[in-house]
Amino acid sequence: MQKSAITKLKKIGLSEESIDFLLQFYAGAVNVYGIISLEDLYGLYKDIKRQNQDYPEITFDQFLTFGEITGSKLLEHYAIFSPEIINKYCNDSGIPLTSPLLVHESVAWKEDSIHEIWYLYMELCEFSSKFYLTPDDLRDFAEHQETVDDHAFQKVLAELKAFGKPLDEVESQIYPNDTGLNEITKLVTYAYQTSPGNLEAASAEFENLSLFYRLDYGKHTFQEICTLMKRALYDLPCWGLGGYTYGKMMGIPKEDITENEYFDDSFYKDDEDLFDLDEDDISTDSSQQLGQMLLDLASDTHPHAAMRKKASYPKRLLDKTMKKRYADAGFDEDKLDFLHKFFQAAVNLYGVIELVDLAQIYEDIKDKNHYPHISDDEFIAFAELVRREKVPYYIFEQHELFKNGIDFEFERILVNEDLLGPDGLKALEGVYNVYFSEYASEYWEPEDMLAYSGHQQEKEELDLLAYFTQLGSRDAKIVSLESKDLARKIVDHFLWTSKGGLEDADPIPKEEFRQLLANGGKPLNKEVEDNILELIHSYDKNRHVYVLKGWTTDEWKSKPEIHGEQVQRVKAMQALLDMIKKHKDHE
């Protein structure tokens, strides 16, 4: 530790013995909990101290000051993030953070921003409900003691080759001055520790890394290595379980840990790369039950607790019934036709928009387009009636999307049915992703909204569909119905993930894509990859993006004045980090 830091710590009354104790205590804490507030950690210190007479007496102020000094000076093993910065730029939960966060170094390497670190902390709190492990002595976890299982996993990894070279000679892509072998170990460990006790999360991460590094398994199998990996992770504290281990929580003997029986390792017998297309995670019943149990314990104050797993919605009515209802409400044919086109155009452009915002856009552009006069009451009445009509969008009441939602007529939410994905009202991820987007501060307003009432991006979408269809055909003149169906499914899935801004979802479903290539007898090579990426780039460049409130990507990039809170936070955080770096360089 730097002498200046030791001097400052001694000035607040900490002896050299107390400083050494706290270094070990903090190191043990981040190994066990990953991220924890110093307020919660001090409570654990007091609880453990009652059982350990050799623990020195340390006040809360000394405890905080130690963290603030060492977390900013050492930048080794852990870091400290102040509540002032997090509350100002990252925390949108409505619950202010009152204490600094102690954060493991691997989190700082893995997550791209303080915003993401904050959300990881919230997720860990949700998983564990802050039900933290209270060991006999946290210092016991300050250093990881390698086990026989660790050695077994490392040994078999060292025998693998990546890109034709020994894995321990391939450079790491995330951790500077490290090897691919160490990166794989760190990332599968991270995947396990940040999950709610799910060893299959590590298995899925290893699968992704296998594709990325093009691992040659030689005499080994993927299943064999996964089993060794899980046994190596078995005794590690899981951050998503508040520091408890998988074995302690699940009560499963280590010798019973194996790779899941549903895994098909035939794919890994060759060295094909599906260019970063991931399969869905496959979890065991026990891990799913554990995850659900922990989620049930989570606090309702978490910002995501207000969301629903699936939406309720009233039954759609027959066209004949709707025609009568519109007539009874006093809508003539011309006004009804206008409102249908206007609402359809809105969901085509924005994906998700509240009625009050749509009414404002109407007011802004109505005069120059000579739109018919529509009063607020007519907007509200039409929005209520069209909920029951068979149209390709939904108009949700607040309570239908949010558990604690309060219904106001002018705050109904229009949602394009495309955002609900394949599972309909059971899949709300795309809706929330757009609704809560903070990339743009205002909606893009077209010259004429009605110009967007038809299907958008038809050319780019058709180009995508044509190319995938061609990939599934051995003869340009003959395309099987199965390949046509697969191509349509792939494009539909891409459009859904693209429109919803779903960063964690696979843009191209792997199984369908693999089968399409097999049908056409086509290899997956660089030419195919480049063609697909070019088509996707063309689509992205020309579309109006839901998460950008209807702006195209190029327009949004050229107008920094419309950038929303999320972008401003990132810029502010970068400015702060630059200031901190300059300050440290000066010291």
JSON list of C-alpha atoms in Angstrom, two decimals, residues 246-364:
[
{"chain": "A", "resi": 246, "resn": "TYR", "atom": "CA", "xyz": [-24.16, -23.92, -4.73]},
{"chain": "A", "resi": 247, "resn": "GLY", "atom": "CA", "xyz": [-23.62, -27.10, -2.73]},
{"chain": "A", "resi": 248, "resn": "LYS", "atom": "CA", "xyz": [-24.70, -25.53, 0.56]},
{"chain": "A", "resi": 249, "resn": "MET", "atom": "CA", "xyz": [-27.87, -24.06, -0.92]},
{"chain": "A", "resi": 250, "resn": "MET", "atom": "CA", "xyz": [-28.90, -26.99, -3.11]},
{"chain": "A", "resi": 251, "resn": "GLY", "atom": "CA", "xyz": [-27.71, -29.88, -0.96]},
{"chain": "A", "resi": 252, "resn": "ILE", "atom": "CA", "xyz": [-26.38, -31.75, -4.01]},
{"chain": "A", "resi": 253, "resn": "PRO", "atom": "CA", "xyz": [-23.20, -33.81, -3.50]},
{"chain": "A", "resi": 254, "resn": "LYS", "atom": "CA", "xyz": [-20.31, -32.72, -5.70]},
{"chain": "A", "resi": 255, "resn": "GLU", "atom": "CA", "xyz": [-19.91, -36.19, -7.17]},
{"chain": "A", "resi": 256, "resn": "ASP", "atom": "CA", "xyz": [-23.46, -35.93, -8.55]},
{"chain": "A", "resi": 257, "resn": "ILE", "atom": "CA", "xyz": [-22.65, -32.78, -10.54]},
{"chain": "A", "resi": 258, "resn": "THR", "atom": "CA", "xyz": [-22.64, -33.57, -14.27]},
{"chain": "A", "resi": 259, "resn": "GLU", "atom": "CA", "xyz": [-23.37, -31.75, -17.50]},
{"chain": "A", "resi": 260, "resn": "ASN", "atom": "CA", "xyz": [-27.11, -31.58, -18.27]},
{"chain": "A", "resi": 261, "resn": "GLU", "atom": "CA", "xyz": [-28.43, -34.56, -20.17]},
{"chain": "A", "resi": 262, "resn": "TYR", "atom": "CA", "xyz": [-30.05, -32.46, -22.89]},
{"chain": "A", "resi": 263, "resn": "PHE", "atom": "CA", "xyz": [-26.77, -31.21, -24.30]},
{"chain": "A", "resi": 264, "resn": "ASP", "atom": "CA", "xyz": [-25.96, -32.21, -27.87]},
{"chain": "A", "resi": 265, "resn": "ASP", "atom": "CA", "xyz": [-22.19, -32.20, -28.31]},
{"chain": "A", "resi": 266, "resn": "SER", "atom": "CA", "xyz": [-22.27, -33.25, -31.97]},
{"chain": "A", "resi": 267, "resn": "PHE", "atom": "CA", "xyz": [-22.05, -29.60, -32.95]},
{"chain": "A", "resi": 268, "resn": "TYR", "atom": "CA", "xyz": [-18.65, -29.32, -31.31]},
{"chain": "A", "resi": 269, "resn": "LYS", "atom": "CA", "xyz": [-17.09, -32.20, -33.26]},
{"chain": "A", "resi": 270, "resn": "ASP", "atom": "CA", "xyz": [-16.29, -29.81, -36.08]},
{"chain": "A", "resi": 271, "resn": "ASP", "atom": "CA", "xyz": [-14.75, -26.37, -36.04]},
{"chain": "A", "resi": 272, "resn": "GLU", "atom": "CA", "xyz": [-17.63, -24.39, -37.51]},
{"chain": "A", "resi": 273, "resn": "ASP", "atom": "CA", "xyz": [-18.38, -20.95, -36.10]},
{"chain": "A", "resi": 274, "resn": "LEU", "atom": "CA", "xyz": [-21.96, -19.70, -36.15]},
{"chain": "A", "resi": 275, "resn": "PHE", "atom": "CA", "xyz": [-20.53, -16.21, -35.76]},
{"chain": "A", "resi": 276, "resn": "ASP", "atom": "CA", "xyz": [-21.60, -15.50, -32.23]},
{"chain": "A", "resi": 277, "resn": "LEU", "atom": "CA", "xyz": [-25.11, -16.97, -32.37]},
{"chain": "A", "resi": 278, "resn": "ASP", "atom": "CA", "xyz": [-25.99, -18.34, -28.90]},
{"chain": "A", "resi": 279, "resn": "GLU", "atom": "CA", "xyz": [-28.40, -21.11, -27.99]},
{"chain": "A", "resi": 280, "resn": "ASP", "atom": "CA", "xyz": [-30.95, -20.60, -25.25]},
{"chain": "A", "resi": 281, "resn": "ASP", "atom": "CA", "xyz": [-29.77, -21.51, -21.79]},
{"chain": "A", "resi": 282, "resn": "ILE", "atom": "CA", "xyz": [-30.99, -24.93, -20.62]},
{"chain": "A", "resi": 283, "resn": "SER", "atom": "CA", "xyz": [-31.44, -25.04, -16.85]},
{"chain": "A", "resi": 284, "resn": "THR", "atom": "CA", "xyz": [-32.12, -27.96, -14.59]},
{"chain": "A", "resi": 285, "resn": "ASP", "atom": "CA", "xyz": [-35.42, -28.09, -12.71]},
{"chain": "A", "resi": 286, "resn": "SER", "atom": "CA", "xyz": [-33.58, -27.64, -9.41]},
{"chain": "A", "resi": 287, "resn": "SER", "atom": "CA", "xyz": [-31.77, -24.48, -10.52]},
{"chain": "A", "resi": 288, "resn": "GLN", "atom": "CA", "xyz": [-34.99, -23.04, -11.94]},
{"chain": "A", "resi": 289, "resn": "GLN", "atom": "CA", "xyz": [-36.76, -23.73, -8.66]},
{"chain": "A", "resi": 290, "resn": "LEU", "atom": "CA", "xyz": [-33.91, -22.12, -6.73]},
{"chain": "A", "resi": 291, "resn": "GLY", "atom": "CA", "xyz": [-33.93, -19.04, -8.98]},
{"chain": "A", "resi": 292, "resn": "GLN", "atom": "CA", "xyz": [-37.70, -18.67, -8.61]},
{"chain": "A", "resi": 293, "resn": "MET", "atom": "CA", "xyz": [-37.48, -19.13, -4.85]},
{"chain": "A", "resi": 294, "resn": "LEU", "atom": "CA", "xyz": [-34.92, -16.33, -4.58]},
{"chain": "A", "resi": 295, "resn": "LEU", "atom": "CA", "xyz": [-36.89, -14.06, -6.91]},
{"chain": "A", "resi": 296, "resn": "ASP", "atom": "CA", "xyz": [-39.99, -14.59, -4.75]},
{"chain": "A", "resi": 297, "resn": "LEU", "atom": "CA", "xyz": [-38.00, -13.32, -1.77]},
{"chain": "A", "resi": 298, "resn": "ALA", "atom": "CA", "xyz": [-36.95, -10.15, -3.62]},
{"chain": "A", "resi": 299, "resn": "SER", "atom": "CA", "xyz": [-38.15, -6.78, -2.43]},
{"chain": "A", "resi": 300, "resn": "ASP", "atom": "CA", "xyz": [-41.03, -5.11, -4.29]},
{"chain": "A", "resi": 301, "resn": "THR", "atom": "CA", "xyz": [-39.12, -1.85, -4.07]},
{"chain": "A", "resi": 302, "resn": "HIS", "atom": "CA", "xyz": [-36.78, -2.97, -6.86]},
{"chain": "A", "resi": 303, "resn": "PRO", "atom": "CA", "xyz": [-37.54, -0.97, -10.03]},
{"chain": "A", "resi": 304, "resn": "HIS", "atom": "CA", "xyz": [-38.18, -4.09, -12.08]},
{"chain": "A", "resi": 305, "resn": "ALA", "atom": "CA", "xyz": [-40.63, -5.47, -9.52]},
{"chain": "A", "resi": 306, "resn": "ALA", "atom": "CA", "xyz": [-43.36, -3.26, -11.02]},
{"chain": "A", "resi": 307, "resn": "MET", "atom": "CA", "xyz": [-43.22, -5.16, -14.29]},
{"chain": "A", "resi": 308, "resn": "ARG", "atom": "CA", "xyz": [-45.36, -8.13, -15.12]},
{"chain": "A", "resi": 309, "resn": "LYS", "atom": "CA", "xyz": [-44.29, -11.50, -16.46]},
{"chain": "A", "resi": 310, "resn": "LYS", "atom": "CA", "xyz": [-47.20, -11.43, -18.87]},
{"chain": "A", "resi": 311, "resn": "ALA", "atom": "CA", "xyz": [-49.86, -8.92, -19.81]},
{"chain": "A", "resi": 312, "resn": "SER", "atom": "CA", "xyz": [-53.61, -9.13, -19.46]},
{"chain": "A", "resi": 313, "resn": "TYR", "atom": "CA", "xyz": [-55.75, -7.78, -22.28]},
{"chain": "A", "resi": 314, "resn": "PRO", "atom": "CA", "xyz": [-59.48, -7.76, -23.10]},
{"chain": "A", "resi": 315, "resn": "LYS", "atom": "CA", "xyz": [-60.86, -10.10, -25.74]},
{"chain": "A", "resi": 316, "resn": "ARG", "atom": "CA", "xyz": [-60.98, -8.76, -29.32]},
{"chain": "A", "resi": 317, "resn": "LEU", "atom": "CA", "xyz": [-64.47, -8.39, -30.78]},
{"chain": "A", "resi": 318, "resn": "LEU", "atom": "CA", "xyz": [-65.95, -9.13, -34.20]},
{"chain": "A", "resi": 319, "resn": "ASP", "atom": "CA", "xyz": [-65.71, -6.43, -36.89]},
{"chain": "A", "resi": 320, "resn": "LYS", "atom": "CA", "xyz": [-69.50, -6.16, -37.01]},
{"chain": "A", "resi": 321, "resn": "THR", "atom": "CA", "xyz": [-69.64, -5.44, -33.28]},
{"chain": "A", "resi": 322, "resn": "MET", "atom": "CA", "xyz": [-66.84, -2.87, -33.51]},
{"chain": "A", "resi": 323, "resn": "LYS", "atom": "CA", "xyz": [-68.53, -1.06, -36.40]},
{"chain": "A", "resi": 324, "resn": "LYS", "atom": "CA", "xyz": [-71.62, -0.56, -34.25]},
{"chain": "A", "resi": 325, "resn": "ARG", "atom": "CA", "xyz": [-69.57, 0.63, -31.26]},
{"chain": "A", "resi": 326, "resn": "TYR", "atom": "CA", "xyz": [-67.74, 3.22, -33.35]},
{"chain": "A", "resi": 327, "resn": "ALA", "atom": "CA", "xyz": [-71.04, 4.48, -34.78]},
{"chain": "A", "resi": 328, "resn": "ASP", "atom": "CA", "xyz": [-72.57, 4.69, -31.30]},
{"chain": "A", "resi": 329, "resn": "ALA", "atom": "CA", "xyz": [-69.55, 6.77, -30.19]},
{"chain": "A", "resi": 330, "resn": "GLY", "atom": "CA", "xyz": [-70.18, 9.26, -33.02]},
{"chain": "A", "resi": 331, "resn": "PHE", "atom": "CA", "xyz": [-67.17, 8.55, -35.26]},
{"chain": "A", "resi": 332, "resn": "ASP", "atom": "CA", "xyz": [-67.82, 9.12, -38.97]},
{"chain": "A", "resi": 333, "resn": "GLU", "atom": "CA", "xyz": [-66.01, 7.04, -41.60]},
{"chain": "A", "resi": 334, "resn": "ASP", "atom": "CA", "xyz": [-63.43, 9.67, -42.58]},
{"chain": "A", "resi": 335, "resn": "LYS", "atom": "CA", "xyz": [-62.36, 10.43, -39.02]},
{"chain": "A", "resi": 336, "resn": "LEU", "atom": "CA", "xyz": [-62.29, 6.74, -38.16]},
{"chain": "A", "resi": 337, "resn": "ASP", "atom": "CA", "xyz": [-60.11, 5.99, -41.20]},
{"chain": "A", "resi": 338, "resn": "PHE", "atom": "CA", "xyz": [-57.72, 8.80, -40.23]},
{"chain": "A", "resi": 339, "resn": "LEU", "atom": "CA", "xyz": [-57.38, 7.62, -36.64]},
{"chain": "A", "resi": 340, "resn": "HIS", "atom": "CA", "xyz": [-56.72, 4.02, -37.69]},
{"chain": "A", "resi": 341, "resn": "LYS", "atom": "CA", "xyz": [-53.94, 5.15, -40.04]},
{"chain": "A", "resi": 342, "resn": "PHE", "atom": "CA", "xyz": [-52.50, 7.61, -37.50]},
{"chain": "A", "resi": 343, "resn": "PHE", "atom": "CA", "xyz": [-52.32, 5.03, -34.70]},
{"chain": "A", "resi": 344, "resn": "GLN", "atom": "CA", "xyz": [-50.90, 2.37, -37.03]},
{"chain": "A", "resi": 345, "resn": "ALA", "atom": "CA", "xyz": [-48.23, 4.78, -38.25]},
{"chain": "A", "resi": 346, "resn": "ALA", "atom": "CA", "xyz": [-47.32, 5.63, -34.65]},
{"chain": "A", "resi": 347, "resn": "VAL", "atom": "CA", "xyz": [-46.60, 2.02, -33.65]},
{"chain": "A", "resi": 348, "resn": "ASN", "atom": "CA", "xyz": [-44.73, 1.49, -36.94]},
{"chain": "A", "resi": 349, "resn": "LEU", "atom": "CA", "xyz": [-42.43, 4.40, -36.08]},
{"chain": "A", "resi": 350, "resn": "TYR", "atom": "CA", "xyz": [-42.12, 4.27, -32.30]},
{"chain": "A", "resi": 351, "resn": "GLY", "atom": "CA", "xyz": [-43.01, 0.71, -31.29]},
{"chain": "A", "resi": 352, "resn": "VAL", "atom": "CA", "xyz": [-44.25, 1.96, -27.91]},
{"chain": "A", "resi": 353, "resn": "ILE", "atom": "CA", "xyz": [-45.72, 5.38, -27.14]},
{"chain": "A", "resi": 354, "resn": "GLU", "atom": "CA", "xyz": [-48.13, 6.81, -24.59]},
{"chain": "A", "resi": 355, "resn": "LEU", "atom": "CA", "xyz": [-51.36, 8.33, -25.88]},
{"chain": "A", "resi": 356, "resn": "VAL", "atom": "CA", "xyz": [-50.54, 11.75, -24.42]},
{"chain": "A", "resi": 357, "resn": "ASP", "atom": "CA", "xyz": [-47.28, 11.89, -26.41]},
{"chain": "A", "resi": 358, "resn": "LEU", "atom": "CA", "xyz": [-49.02, 10.79, -29.59]},
{"chain": "A", "resi": 359, "resn": "ALA", "atom": "CA", "xyz": [-51.65, 13.50, -29.16]},
{"chain": "A", "resi": 360, "resn": "GLN", "atom": "CA", "xyz": [-48.89, 16.08, -28.80]},
{"chain": "A", "resi": 361, "resn": "ILE", "atom": "CA", "xyz": [-47.23, 14.91, -32.03]},
{"chain": "A", "resi": 362, "resn": "TYR", "atom": "CA", "xyz": [-50.61, 15.21, -33.75]},
{"chain": "A", "resi": 363, "resn": "GLU", "atom": "CA", "xyz": [-50.93, 18.82, -32.52]},
{"chain": "A", "resi": 364, "resn": "ASP", "atom": "CA", "xyz": [-47.42, 19.64, -33.78]}
]
